């Protein structure tokens, strides 16, 4: 037969008190710790944020490209304002000065309009003076011959100088063409074109000067021929006289 243990109420009451006390302690501890936030993922909000970030990045890229284009435009403007040198310019000027000096050495009849008429009349008088002696006539003819000779000599000298300038002109042309091909901006290209035009103008000046010297020599030679005919006619008239020296019987 089973033996029943006697039920003791004070023991049960103590156990319940301990349980309640522990529960209160746990509740107090839980209340003293901070509450942990729960992360909730919102797909629509996330996609909206991604789209906003993408648009912002595109705007930044557009601004970067705009700044790059502006910088390139400034670089191009700087190139368009960049100049090029013209080292051959001084040589071209010296060449023209040398030719001018040769033209200024003209003897007898010079290239001066103010004194041209007087010089021409002194060498080629309008009429032959019958009172001139033979020695004076020879001296006048010798002066005209010397004038013609000096004119042809000067023409040959100018021709030689122009031929000598061909080599320097070729070197100048090579340098100008090289600078023209490597021109970076509109100003450099325009200046290279102007340099080529300057070289062409210099060559045209040389041709005009050479033609002036050649025509001068030819004009003096023709004037000598004309004056020789006038002298011959005057000498014949002086020799024949009036025709009254002999009266037939």
XYZ file of C-alpha atoms in Angstrom:
249
model
C 0.000 0.000 0.000
C 1.359 3.350 -1.085
C 2.231 5.912 1.480
C 1.189 9.464 0.856
C 3.500 12.307 1.812
C 1.879 15.064 3.715
C 1.234 18.307 1.665
C 3.015 21.309 3.102
C 1.521 24.713 2.120
C 4.443 26.830 3.284
C 6.819 25.104 0.802
C 4.562 25.741 -2.164
C 4.136 29.382 -1.268
C 7.895 29.870 -1.167
C 8.385 28.345 -4.570
C 5.787 30.602 -6.104
C 7.396 33.621 -4.528
C 10.760 32.788 -6.052
C 9.220 32.379 -9.509
C 7.455 35.716 -9.330
C 10.608 37.415 -8.120
C 12.626 35.985 -11.055
C 10.008 37.078 -13.563
C 10.069 40.597 -12.211
C 13.839 40.653 -12.382
C 13.823 39.533 -16.007
C 11.229 42.138 -16.877
C 13.285 44.841 -15.191
C 16.429 43.744 -17.077
C 14.561 43.728 -20.350
C 13.281 47.223 -19.775
C 16.754 48.515 -18.869
C 18.337 47.374 -22.295
C 17.719 49.497 -25.457
C 15.182 48.245 -27.923
C 16.652 46.705 -31.144
C 15.316 48.256 -34.460
C 13.958 45.864 -37.026
C 15.224 46.530 -40.619
C 12.485 46.372 -43.212
C 13.554 46.182 -46.969
C 11.381 48.211 -49.295
C 12.051 47.204 -52.966
C 10.212 50.182 -54.507
C 12.102 52.679 -52.360
C 15.407 50.983 -53.170
C 14.791 51.108 -56.940
C 13.795 54.765 -56.676
C 17.042 55.560 -54.876
C 19.047 53.713 -57.572
C 17.284 55.668 -60.327
C 17.945 58.980 -58.550
C 21.622 58.117 -58.130
C 21.892 57.151 -61.822
C 20.335 60.439 -62.919
C 22.648 62.386 -60.645
C 25.674 60.570 -62.074
C 24.491 61.322 -65.625
C 24.201 65.021 -64.773
C 27.715 65.000 -63.358
C 29.040 63.305 -66.506
C 27.293 65.904 -68.672
C 28.873 68.697 -66.651
C 32.287 67.055 -67.009
C 31.853 66.771 -70.794
C 30.731 70.393 -70.966
C 33.811 71.517 -69.040
C 36.013 69.407 -71.313
C 34.455 70.997 -74.401
C 34.969 74.457 -72.942
C 38.588 73.646 -72.158
C 39.132 72.345 -75.700
C 37.520 75.482 -77.087
C 39.900 77.643 -75.083
C 42.835 75.556 -76.346
C 41.657 76.019 -79.940
C 41.271 79.747 -79.406
C 44.788 79.898 -78.006
C 46.061 78.039 -81.076
C 44.208 80.419 -83.372
C 45.947 83.335 -81.677
C 49.407 81.751 -81.805
C 51.812 83.456 -84.220
C 54.685 82.038 -86.252
C 58.075 83.537 -86.938
C 59.306 84.885 -90.269
C 63.119 84.650 -90.083
C 63.453 85.125 -93.858
C 61.896 88.582 -93.741
C 65.153 90.365 -92.912
C 66.948 88.530 -95.713
C 64.247 89.532 -98.200
C 64.546 93.166 -97.137
C 68.339 93.098 -97.473
C 68.062 91.600 -100.947
C 65.704 94.326 -102.125
C 67.972 96.972 -100.603
C 70.941 95.559 -102.498
C 69.019 95.655 -105.754
C 67.925 99.228 -105.036
C 71.550 100.164 -104.494
C 72.481 98.634 -107.834
C 69.707 100.587 -109.531
C 70.947 103.751 -107.826
C 74.377 103.285 -109.389
C 73.038 104.049 -112.854
C 75.388 106.393 -114.711
C 74.653 108.990 -117.334
C 70.870 108.777 -117.178
C 69.654 107.812 -113.733
C 66.302 106.499 -112.531
C 65.186 109.909 -111.251
C 62.235 111.605 -112.869
C 63.113 115.054 -111.522
C 66.468 115.217 -113.342
C 65.761 112.813 -116.185
C 64.906 115.425 -118.811
C 68.009 117.494 -118.114
C 70.282 114.467 -118.163
C 68.788 113.174 -121.391
C 69.131 116.507 -123.174
C 72.734 116.867 -122.060
C 73.611 113.521 -123.583
C 71.270 113.721 -126.568
C 70.815 117.354 -127.682
C 67.888 118.254 -129.919
C 70.105 119.475 -132.752
C 73.697 119.131 -133.753
C 75.767 122.222 -133.055
C 77.732 122.955 -136.187
C 80.123 125.101 -134.201
C 81.463 122.062 -132.333
C 84.992 121.074 -133.195
C 85.925 117.582 -134.231
C 87.379 116.932 -130.798
C 84.141 118.031 -129.121
C 82.112 115.865 -131.452
C 84.271 112.867 -130.638
C 83.963 113.608 -126.931
C 80.177 113.798 -127.171
C 80.027 110.525 -129.079
C 82.342 108.909 -126.537
C 80.080 110.069 -123.699
C 77.058 108.483 -125.360
C 78.942 105.259 -125.919
C 80.034 105.195 -122.292
C 76.449 105.800 -121.183
C 75.193 102.899 -123.278
C 77.996 100.660 -122.070
C 77.295 101.528 -118.419
C 73.575 100.845 -118.937
C 74.203 97.364 -120.313
C 76.749 96.677 -117.592
C 74.251 97.654 -114.930
C 71.607 95.434 -116.519
C 73.953 92.471 -116.430
C 74.816 93.227 -112.791
C 71.142 93.299 -111.802
C 70.562 90.067 -113.707
C 73.430 88.408 -111.853
C 72.040 89.560 -108.506
C 68.595 88.214 -109.317
C 70.091 84.853 -110.275
C 72.069 84.757 -107.027
C 68.846 85.356 -105.088
C 67.221 82.244 -106.524
C 69.039 79.964 -104.061
C 68.030 82.067 -101.060
C 64.464 82.276 -102.365
C 64.313 78.488 -102.578
C 65.484 78.169 -98.973
C 62.936 80.762 -97.865
C 60.176 78.961 -99.749
C 61.087 75.661 -98.084
C 60.922 77.215 -94.610
C 57.623 78.975 -95.275
C 55.982 75.841 -96.684
C 57.157 73.816 -93.676
C 55.636 76.340 -91.275
C 52.451 76.431 -93.332
C 52.029 72.654 -93.180
C 52.604 72.606 -89.408
C 50.309 75.569 -88.676
C 48.115 74.863 -85.648
C 45.581 77.664 -85.857
C 43.898 80.049 -88.258
C 46.309 82.869 -87.442
C 49.381 80.759 -88.171
C 47.879 79.543 -91.457
C 47.037 83.131 -92.421
C 50.523 84.332 -91.524
C 52.128 81.518 -93.509
C 50.014 82.557 -96.506
C 51.116 86.163 -96.062
C 54.739 85.029 -95.924
C 54.330 83.189 -99.227
C 52.752 86.313 -100.717
C 55.667 88.386 -99.410
C 58.124 86.072 -101.166
C 56.102 86.287 -104.390
C 55.962 90.088 -104.104
C 59.732 90.225 -103.598
C 60.273 88.157 -106.738
C 57.880 90.389 -108.662
C 59.846 93.434 -107.513
C 63.029 91.808 -108.750
C 61.466 91.131 -112.147
C 60.201 94.704 -112.405
C 63.620 96.053 -111.484
C 65.324 93.807 -113.999
C 62.894 94.854 -116.712
C 63.477 98.516 -115.863
C 67.239 98.076 -116.182
C 66.856 96.135 -119.445
C 64.479 98.659 -120.992
C 66.757 101.510 -119.917
C 69.713 99.938 -121.675
C 67.660 99.344 -124.813
C 66.274 102.888 -124.712
C 69.780 104.349 -124.407
C 70.986 102.222 -127.304
C 68.137 103.385 -129.515
C 68.745 106.964 -128.438
C 72.396 106.562 -129.443
C 71.378 105.278 -132.856
C 68.947 108.142 -133.315
C 71.526 110.692 -132.184
C 74.108 109.178 -134.518
C 71.768 109.669 -137.479
C 71.131 113.273 -136.416
C 74.863 113.902 -136.098
C 75.490 112.350 -139.490
C 72.860 114.500 -141.156
C 74.207 117.622 -139.459
C 77.762 116.765 -140.434
C 76.682 116.207 -144.042
C 74.872 119.509 -144.083
C 77.921 121.263 -142.662
C 80.177 119.623 -145.232
C 77.961 120.488 -148.165
C 77.262 123.989 -146.954
C 74.661 126.195 -148.679
C 75.524 125.075 -152.209
C 76.807 128.531 -153.224
C 80.492 127.827 -152.806
C 80.856 126.889 -156.530
C 79.172 128.788 -159.383
C 79.455 127.124 -162.776
C 80.544 129.401 -165.744
